[in-house]
Amino acid sequence: QVQLVQSGAEVKKPGASVKVSCKASGYTFSTYGINWVRQAPGQGLEYMGWISAHNGNTNYAQKLQGRVTMSTDTPTSTVYMELRSLRSDDTAVYYCARDDCSSSTCYIGDYWGQGTLVTVSS
Amino acid sequence: QSVLTQPPSASGTPGQRVTISCSGSSSNIGSKLVYWYQQFPGTAPKLLIYRNNQRPSGVPDRFSGSKSGTSASLAISGLRSEDEADYYCATWDDSLSGWVFGGGTKLTVL
């Protein structure tokens, strides 16, 4: 069965960086892209970006351009999301979510990681 | 401020029909497909509706989606206590070149 397993919770100081991993299993890794979505405490969902597991192409949310980098490690079927220059408002649960595709259209599908809480605090 | 506008809350009694609206613009809902997600506290979102009105396998037919112009709606008929959750609409936005979500609607079953 398809599974996305994320790395554990992190506590970081303002200005630091965090790198969250998302290990995929149960399907051919290179077939589907991975999206990252975050959710601040008590708030809604925010799209962070997407990476192709086929060729590493990325699409980052305009708001995070310059601070976020997504990467893949094909041998381990793992996707990484690094966020730099952390601020208190980056405190959130970070989710990876696999693409699903239907009729040549791909979208944020039904396979999500369990979420990783990143707390930014001095 | 979310790009897509949803009411912050909705409610209904068991057995009732409830609708949740999602309003956007020509750069998103008006020209793109709409998706709906259900989220329970402390858990990851679950895909409820894809491509405006399609249900993934396992989603009861009590849930239905529709789209007209720059707005979309999620309808839940035969409301049940286990439907109490947060609901989010989402679509691609050409102006932002990225996915956008509504602010979410908290559904309460009275």
PDB file of C-alpha atoms in Angstrom:
ATOM      1  CA  GLN A   1       0.000   0.000   0.000  1.00  0.00           C
ATOM      2  CA  VAL A   2       1.104   3.562  -0.660  1.00  0.00           C
ATOM      3  CA  GLN A   3       2.741   5.199   2.339  1.00  0.00           C
ATOM      4  CA  LEU A   4       4.460   8.490   2.943  1.00  0.00           C
ATOM      5  CA  VAL A   5       6.417   8.580   6.191  1.00  0.00           C
ATOM      6  CA  GLN A   6       7.810  11.895   7.369  1.00  0.00           C
ATOM      7  CA  SER A   7      10.636  12.730   9.740  1.00  0.00           C
ATOM      8  CA  GLY A   8      10.004  13.738  13.333  1.00  0.00           C
ATOM      9  CA  ALA A   9       9.185  17.009  15.009  1.00  0.00           C
ATOM     10  CA  GLU A  10      11.750  19.793  15.032  1.00  0.00           C
ATOM     11  CA  VAL A  11      12.364  22.832  17.222  1.00  0.00           C
ATOM     12  CA  LYS A  12      14.397  25.599  15.619  1.00  0.00           C
ATOM     13  CA  LYS A  13      15.501  29.102  16.504  1.00  0.00           C
ATOM     14  CA  PRO A  14      14.589  32.087  14.341  1.00  0.00           C
ATOM     15  CA  GLY A  15      17.002  32.407  11.442  1.00  0.00           C
ATOM     16  CA  ALA A  16      17.853  28.710  11.360  1.00  0.00           C
ATOM     17  CA  SER A  17      16.974  26.152   8.680  1.00  0.00           C
ATOM     18  CA  VAL A  18      14.960  22.951   8.819  1.00  0.00           C
ATOM     19  CA  LYS A  19      14.963  19.966   6.481  1.00  0.00           C
ATOM     20  CA  VAL A  20      11.975  17.620   6.559  1.00  0.00           C
ATOM     21  CA  SER A  21      12.025  14.254   4.823  1.00  0.00           C
ATOM     22  CA  CYS A  22       9.198  12.243   3.275  1.00  0.00           C
ATOM     23  CA  LYS A  23       9.927   8.591   2.468  1.00  0.00           C
ATOM     24  CA  ALA A  24       7.633   7.004  -0.100  1.00  0.00           C
ATOM     25  CA  SER A  25       6.787   3.335  -0.488  1.00  0.00           C
ATOM     26  CA  GLY A  26       4.220   1.118  -2.155  1.00  0.00           C
ATOM     27  CA  TYR A  27       4.462   2.591  -5.663  1.00  0.00           C
ATOM     28  CA  THR A  28       7.027   3.448  -8.341  1.00  0.00           C
ATOM     29  CA  PHE A  29       8.625   6.545  -6.859  1.00  0.00           C
ATOM     30  CA  SER A  30       9.477   8.306 -10.124  1.00  0.00           C
ATOM     31  CA  THR A  31       5.905   8.135 -11.441  1.00  0.00           C
ATOM     32  CA  TYR A  32       4.356  10.795  -9.239  1.00  0.00           C
ATOM     33  CA  GLY A  33       5.264  14.248  -8.016  1.00  0.00           C
ATOM     34  CA  ILE A  34       5.195  15.250  -4.366  1.00  0.00           C
ATOM     35  CA  ASN A  35       3.574  18.375  -2.990  1.00  0.00           C
ATOM     36  CA  TRP A  36       4.304  20.102   0.306  1.00  0.00           C
ATOM     37  CA  VAL A  37       1.483  21.736   2.251  1.00  0.00           C
ATOM     38  CA  ARG A  38       1.731  23.367   5.664  1.00  0.00           C
ATOM     39  CA  GLN A  39      -0.774  24.262   8.338  1.00  0.00           C
ATOM     40  CA  ALA A  40      -0.081  26.780  11.084  1.00  0.00           C
ATOM     41  CA  PRO A  41      -1.730  26.069  14.453  1.00  0.00           C
ATOM     42  CA  GLY A  42      -5.473  26.589  14.181  1.00  0.00           C
ATOM     43  CA  GLN A  43      -5.153  27.818  10.609  1.00  0.00           C
ATOM     44  CA  GLY A  44      -5.897  26.554   7.114  1.00  0.00           C
ATOM     45  CA  LEU A  45      -3.831  24.747   4.512  1.00  0.00           C
ATOM     46  CA  GLU A  46      -1.068  26.521   2.591  1.00  0.00           C
ATOM     47  CA  TYR A  47       0.590  25.167  -0.558  1.00  0.00           C
ATOM     48  CA  MET A  48       4.373  25.366  -0.430  1.00  0.00           C
ATOM     49  CA  GLY A  49       5.406  23.763  -3.688  1.00  0.00           C
ATOM     50  CA  TRP A  50       5.884  20.632  -5.780  1.00  0.00           C
ATOM     51  CA  ILE A  51       8.717  18.492  -7.016  1.00  0.00           C
ATOM     52  CA  SER A  52       8.762  15.958  -9.794  1.00  0.00           C
ATOM     53  CA  ALA A  53      10.152  12.635  -8.625  1.00  0.00           C
ATOM     54  CA  HIS A  54      10.875  11.880 -12.284  1.00  0.00           C
ATOM     55  CA  ASN A  55      13.280  14.705 -13.133  1.00  0.00           C
ATOM     56  CA  GLY A  56      13.520  16.957 -10.069  1.00  0.00           C
ATOM     57  CA  ASN A  57      11.639  19.859 -11.620  1.00  0.00           C
ATOM     58  CA  THR A  58      10.175  22.132  -8.978  1.00  0.00           C
ATOM     59  CA  ASN A  59       7.440  24.700  -8.561  1.00  0.00           C
ATOM     60  CA  TYR A  60       7.584  26.830  -5.431  1.00  0.00           C
ATOM     61  CA  ALA A  61       4.890  29.064  -3.991  1.00  0.00           C
ATOM     62  CA  GLN A  62       5.688  32.669  -4.790  1.00  0.00           C
ATOM     63  CA  LYS A  63       5.551  33.576  -1.094  1.00  0.00           C
ATOM     64  CA  LEU A  64       8.367  31.133  -0.275  1.00  0.00           C
ATOM     65  CA  GLN A  65      10.604  31.655  -3.319  1.00  0.00           C
ATOM     66  CA  GLY A  66      14.212  32.024  -2.193  1.00  0.00           C
ATOM     67  CA  ARG A  67      13.644  30.362   1.179  1.00  0.00           C
ATOM     68  CA  VAL A  68      12.502  26.873   0.201  1.00  0.00           C
ATOM     69  CA  THR A  69      14.265  24.068  -1.628  1.00  0.00           C
ATOM     70  CA  MET A  70      12.786  20.683  -2.470  1.00  0.00           C
ATOM     71  CA  SER A  71      14.903  17.743  -3.553  1.00  0.00           C
ATOM     72  CA  THR A  72      14.681  14.016  -4.129  1.00  0.00           C
ATOM     73  CA  ASP A  73      16.868  10.994  -3.440  1.00  0.00           C
ATOM     74  CA  THR A  74      15.694   8.326  -5.844  1.00  0.00           C
ATOM     75  CA  PRO A  75      17.642   5.361  -4.410  1.00  0.00           C
ATOM     76  CA  THR A  76      15.833   5.816  -1.088  1.00  0.00           C
ATOM     77  CA  SER A  77      12.522   7.078  -2.546  1.00  0.00           C
ATOM     78  CA  THR A  78      12.778  10.106  -0.301  1.00  0.00           C
ATOM     79  CA  VAL A  79      11.765  13.712  -0.884  1.00  0.00           C
ATOM     80  CA  TYR A  80      13.196  16.574   1.155  1.00  0.00           C
ATOM     81  CA  MET A  81      11.886  20.044   1.894  1.00  0.00           C
ATOM     82  CA  GLU A  82      14.319  22.592   3.317  1.00  0.00           C
ATOM     83  CA  LEU A  83      13.094  25.939   4.634  1.00  0.00           C
ATOM     84  CA  ARG A  84      15.668  28.600   5.517  1.00  0.00           C
ATOM     85  CA  SER A  85      15.670  31.836   7.523  1.00  0.00           C
ATOM     86  CA  LEU A  86      12.939  30.508   9.765  1.00  0.00           C
ATOM     87  CA  ARG A  87      10.540  32.940  11.445  1.00  0.00           C
ATOM     88  CA  SER A  88       7.984  32.405  14.173  1.00  0.00           C
ATOM     89  CA  ASP A  89       5.190  32.367  11.603  1.00  0.00           C
ATOM     90  CA  ASP A  90       6.786  29.324   9.976  1.00  0.00           C
ATOM     91  CA  THR A  91       5.635  27.325  12.993  1.00  0.00           C
ATOM     92  CA  ALA A  92       3.325  24.755  11.460  1.00  0.00           C
ATOM     93  CA  VAL A  93       2.649  21.134  10.663  1.00  0.00           C
ATOM     94  CA  TYR A  94       4.311  20.334   7.343  1.00  0.00           C
ATOM     95  CA  TYR A  95       2.741  17.653   5.142  1.00  0.00           C
ATOM     96  CA  CYS A  96       3.994  15.924   2.025  1.00  0.00           C
ATOM     97  CA  ALA A  97       1.248  14.717  -0.322  1.00  0.00           C
ATOM     98  CA  ARG A  98       1.558  12.662  -3.474  1.00  0.00           C
ATOM     99  CA  ASP A  99       0.124  13.693  -6.806  1.00  0.00           C
ATOM    100  CA  ASP A 100      -2.755  11.749  -8.256  1.00  0.00           C
ATOM    101  CA  CYS A 101      -3.355  12.051 -11.961  1.00  0.00           C
ATOM    102  CA  SER A 102      -6.561  11.669 -13.984  1.00  0.00           C
ATOM    103  CA  SER A 103      -7.023  12.433 -17.678  1.00  0.00           C
ATOM    104  CA  SER A 104      -3.618  14.136 -17.914  1.00  0.00           C
ATOM    105  CA  THR A 105      -4.400  16.383 -14.959  1.00  0.00           C
ATOM    106  CA  CYS A 106      -2.454  15.935 -11.739  1.00  0.00           C
ATOM    107  CA  TYR A 107      -3.595  17.197  -8.374  1.00  0.00           C
ATOM    108  CA  ILE A 108      -2.837  16.893  -4.668  1.00  0.00           C
ATOM    109  CA  GLY A 109      -4.217  13.440  -4.108  1.00  0.00           C
ATOM    110  CA  ASP A 110      -5.235  11.140  -1.328  1.00  0.00           C
ATOM    111  CA  TYR A 111      -1.841  10.004  -0.052  1.00  0.00           C
ATOM    112  CA  TRP A 112      -0.433  12.250   2.619  1.00  0.00           C
ATOM    113  CA  GLY A 113       2.348  11.929   5.147  1.00  0.00           C
ATOM    114  CA  GLN A 114       1.520  12.008   8.819  1.00  0.00           C
ATOM    115  CA  GLY A 115       2.786  15.563   9.183  1.00  0.00           C
ATOM    116  CA  THR A 116       5.867  17.035  10.838  1.00  0.00           C
ATOM    117  CA  LEU A 117       5.525  19.751  13.461  1.00  0.00           C
ATOM    118  CA  VAL A 118       8.159  22.443  13.089  1.00  0.00           C
ATOM    119  CA  THR A 119       8.288  24.914  15.963  1.00  0.00           C
ATOM    120  CA  VAL A 120      10.257  28.118  15.561  1.00  0.00           C
ATOM    121  CA  SER A 121      10.963  29.738  18.883  1.00  0.00           C
ATOM    122  CA  SER A 122      13.776  31.617  20.560  1.00  0.00           C
TER     123      SER A 122
ATOM    124  CA  GLN B   1      -6.478  36.129   3.566  1.00  0.00           C
ATOM    125  CA  SER B   2      -7.101  33.087   1.372  1.00  0.00           C
ATOM    126  CA  VAL B   3      -7.429  33.351  -2.399  1.00  0.00           C
ATOM    127  CA  LEU B   4     -10.532  31.160  -2.243  1.00  0.00           C
ATOM    128  CA  THR B   5     -13.327  32.278   0.077  1.00  0.00           C
ATOM    129  CA  GLN B   6     -15.244  29.805   2.224  1.00  0.00           C
ATOM    130  CA  PRO B   7     -17.604  30.457   5.134  1.00  0.00           C
ATOM    131  CA  PRO B   8     -15.716  29.821   8.378  1.00  0.00           C
ATOM    132  CA  SER B   9     -18.485  27.658   9.772  1.00  0.00           C
ATOM    133  CA  ALA B  10     -21.520  25.632   8.788  1.00  0.00           C
ATOM    134  CA  SER B  11     -23.897  23.464  10.755  1.00  0.00           C
ATOM    135  CA  GLY B  12     -26.788  21.089  10.412  1.00  0.00           C
ATOM    136  CA  THR B  13     -28.701  18.407  12.237  1.00  0.00           C
ATOM    137  CA  PRO B  14     -28.437  14.694  11.497  1.00  0.00           C
ATOM    138  CA  GLY B  15     -30.161  13.790   8.244  1.00  0.00           C
ATOM    139  CA  GLN B  16     -30.104  17.334   6.875  1.00  0.00           C
ATOM    140  CA  ARG B  17     -28.423  18.540   3.694  1.00  0.00           C
ATOM    141  CA  VAL B  18     -25.649  21.090   4.078  1.00  0.00           C
ATOM    142  CA  THR B  19     -23.759  22.995   1.409  1.00  0.00           C
ATOM    143  CA  ILE B  20     -20.385  24.697   1.702  1.00  0.00           C
ATOM    144  CA  SER B  21     -19.467  27.357  -0.827  1.00  0.00           C
ATOM    145  CA  CYS B  22     -16.091  28.271  -2.278  1.00  0.00           C
ATOM    146  CA  SER B  23     -15.682  31.501  -4.211  1.00  0.00           C
ATOM    147  CA  GLY B  24     -12.750  32.362  -6.441  1.00  0.00           C
ATOM    148  CA  SER B  25     -11.944  34.209  -9.650  1.00  0.00           C
ATOM    149  CA  SER B  26     -11.291  33.707 -13.334  1.00  0.00           C
ATOM    150  CA  SER B  27      -7.658  32.801 -12.704  1.00  0.00           C
ATOM    151  CA  ASN B  28      -8.556  29.867 -10.494  1.00  0.00           C
ATOM    152  CA  ILE B  29     -12.033  28.338 -10.123  1.00  0.00           C
ATOM    153  CA  GLY B  30     -13.292  30.051 -13.269  1.00  0.00           C
ATOM    154  CA  SER B  31     -10.862  28.114 -15.465  1.00  0.00           C
ATOM    155  CA  LYS B  32      -9.644  25.182 -13.384  1.00  0.00           C
ATOM    156  CA  LEU B  33     -10.892  22.027 -11.736  1.00  0.00           C
ATOM    157  CA  VAL B  34     -11.919  22.126  -8.085  1.00  0.00           C
ATOM    158  CA  TYR B  35     -11.008  19.697  -5.325  1.00  0.00           C
ATOM    159  CA  TRP B  36     -12.363  19.234  -1.810  1.00  0.00           C
ATOM    160  CA  TYR B  37     -10.583  17.857   1.246  1.00  0.00           C
ATOM    161  CA  GLN B  38     -11.911  16.732   4.632  1.00  0.00           C
ATOM    162  CA  GLN B  39      -9.747  17.066   7.726  1.00  0.00           C
ATOM    163  CA  PHE B  40     -10.289  15.785  11.259  1.00  0.00           C
ATOM    164  CA  PRO B  41      -8.353  17.341  14.144  1.00  0.00           C
ATOM    165  CA  GLY B  42      -4.788  16.131  14.362  1.00  0.00           C
ATOM    166  CA  THR B  43      -4.879  14.214  11.094  1.00  0.00           C
ATOM    167  CA  ALA B  44      -3.848  14.817   7.500  1.00  0.00           C
ATOM    168  CA  PRO B  45      -6.461  16.004   5.002  1.00  0.00           C
ATOM    169  CA  LYS B  46      -8.331  13.413   2.964  1.00  0.00           C
ATOM    170  CA  LEU B  47      -9.380  13.902  -0.652  1.00  0.00           C
ATOM    171  CA  LEU B  48     -13.167  14.047  -0.818  1.00  0.00           C
ATOM    172  CA  ILE B  49     -13.952  15.316  -4.329  1.00  0.00           C
ATOM    173  CA  TYR B  50     -11.708  15.622  -7.387  1.00  0.00           C
ATOM    174  CA  ARG B  51     -12.233  17.155 -10.829  1.00  0.00           C
ATOM    175  CA  ASN B  52     -15.220  19.241  -9.589  1.00  0.00           C
ATOM    176  CA  ASN B  53     -17.581  16.370  -8.894  1.00  0.00           C
ATOM    177  CA  GLN B  54     -15.795  13.019  -8.845  1.00  0.00           C
ATOM    178  CA  ARG B  55     -15.619  10.915  -5.703  1.00  0.00           C
ATOM    179  CA  PRO B  56     -12.590   8.736  -4.932  1.00  0.00           C
ATOM    180  CA  SER B  57     -13.459   5.156  -4.167  1.00  0.00           C
ATOM    181  CA  GLY B  58     -14.652   4.789  -0.609  1.00  0.00           C
ATOM    182  CA  VAL B  59     -16.189   8.252  -0.354  1.00  0.00           C
ATOM    183  CA  PRO B  60     -19.946   7.915   0.261  1.00  0.00           C
ATOM    184  CA  ASP B  61     -22.294   9.277  -2.394  1.00  0.00           C
ATOM    185  CA  ARG B  62     -23.726  11.562   0.298  1.00  0.00           C
ATOM    186  CA  PHE B  63     -20.869  13.878  -0.702  1.00  0.00           C
ATOM    187  CA  SER B  64     -21.157  15.733  -3.991  1.00  0.00           C
ATOM    188  CA  GLY B  65     -19.383  18.620  -5.661  1.00  0.00           C
ATOM    189  CA  SER B  66     -20.415  21.157  -8.245  1.00  0.00           C
ATOM    190  CA  LYS B  67     -18.989  24.207  -9.974  1.00  0.00           C
ATOM    191  CA  SER B  68     -20.532  27.169 -11.726  1.00  0.00           C
ATOM    192  CA  GLY B  69     -18.523  30.080 -13.039  1.00  0.00           C
ATOM    193  CA  THR B  70     -16.079  31.238 -10.389  1.00  0.00           C
ATOM    194  CA  SER B  71     -17.758  29.396  -7.515  1.00  0.00           C
ATOM    195  CA  ALA B  72     -17.920  25.815  -6.339  1.00  0.00           C
ATOM    196  CA  SER B  73     -19.948  23.977  -3.731  1.00  0.00           C
ATOM    197  CA  LEU B  74     -19.691  20.869  -1.632  1.00  0.00           C
ATOM    198  CA  ALA B  75     -22.989  19.292  -0.617  1.00  0.00           C
ATOM    199  CA  ILE B  76     -23.398  16.747   2.139  1.00  0.00           C
ATOM    200  CA  SER B  77     -26.749  15.011   2.320  1.00  0.00           C
ATOM    201  CA  GLY B  78     -28.032  12.762   5.081  1.00  0.00           C
ATOM    202  CA  LEU B  79     -25.716  14.516   7.532  1.00  0.00           C
ATOM    203  CA  ARG B  80     -24.097  12.252  10.123  1.00  0.00           C
ATOM    204  CA  SER B  81     -22.226  13.020  13.323  1.00  0.00           C
ATOM    205  CA  GLU B  82     -19.026  11.611  11.823  1.00  0.00           C
ATOM    206  CA  ASP B  83     -19.123  14.303   9.128  1.00  0.00           C
ATOM    207  CA  GLU B  84     -18.108  16.870  11.740  1.00  0.00           C
ATOM    208  CA  ALA B  85     -14.762  18.083  10.394  1.00  0.00           C
ATOM    209  CA  ASP B  86     -13.011  20.890   8.546  1.00  0.00           C
ATOM    210  CA  TYR B  87     -13.556  21.120   4.792  1.00  0.00           C
ATOM    211  CA  TYR B  88     -11.237  22.826   2.317  1.00  0.00           C
ATOM    212  CA  CYS B  89     -11.655  23.640  -1.352  1.00  0.00           C
ATOM    213  CA  ALA B  90      -8.592  23.858  -3.591  1.00  0.00           C
ATOM    214  CA  THR B  91      -7.672  24.575  -7.170  1.00  0.00           C
ATOM    215  CA  TRP B  92      -4.781  25.743  -9.349  1.00  0.00           C
ATOM    216  CA  ASP B  93      -4.319  29.493  -9.757  1.00  0.00           C
ATOM    217  CA  ASP B  94      -2.791  30.692 -13.025  1.00  0.00           C
ATOM    218  CA  SER B  95      -1.812  34.091 -11.603  1.00  0.00           C
ATOM    219  CA  LEU B  96       0.097  32.545  -8.712  1.00  0.00           C
ATOM    220  CA  SER B  97       1.225  29.477 -10.664  1.00  0.00           C
ATOM    221  CA  GLY B  98       0.399  27.308  -7.698  1.00  0.00           C
ATOM    222  CA  TRP B  99      -2.315  25.546  -5.796  1.00  0.00           C
ATOM    223  CA  VAL B 100      -4.561  27.664  -3.612  1.00  0.00           C
ATOM    224  CA  PHE B 101      -6.834  26.603  -0.778  1.00  0.00           C
ATOM    225  CA  GLY B 102      -9.915  28.088   0.764  1.00  0.00           C
ATOM    226  CA  GLY B 103      -9.675  29.161   4.377  1.00  0.00           C
ATOM    227  CA  GLY B 104     -11.630  26.107   5.477  1.00  0.00           C
ATOM    228  CA  THR B 105     -15.124  25.564   6.825  1.00  0.00           C
ATOM    229  CA  LYS B 106     -15.713  23.965  10.196  1.00  0.00           C
ATOM    230  CA  LEU B 107     -18.814  21.784   9.969  1.00  0.00           C
ATOM    231  CA  THR B 108     -20.711  21.162  13.186  1.00  0.00           C
ATOM    232  CA  VAL B 109     -23.389  18.486  13.437  1.00  0.00           C
ATOM    233  CA  LEU B 110     -25.864  19.694  16.041  1.00  0.00           C
TER     234      LEU B 110
END
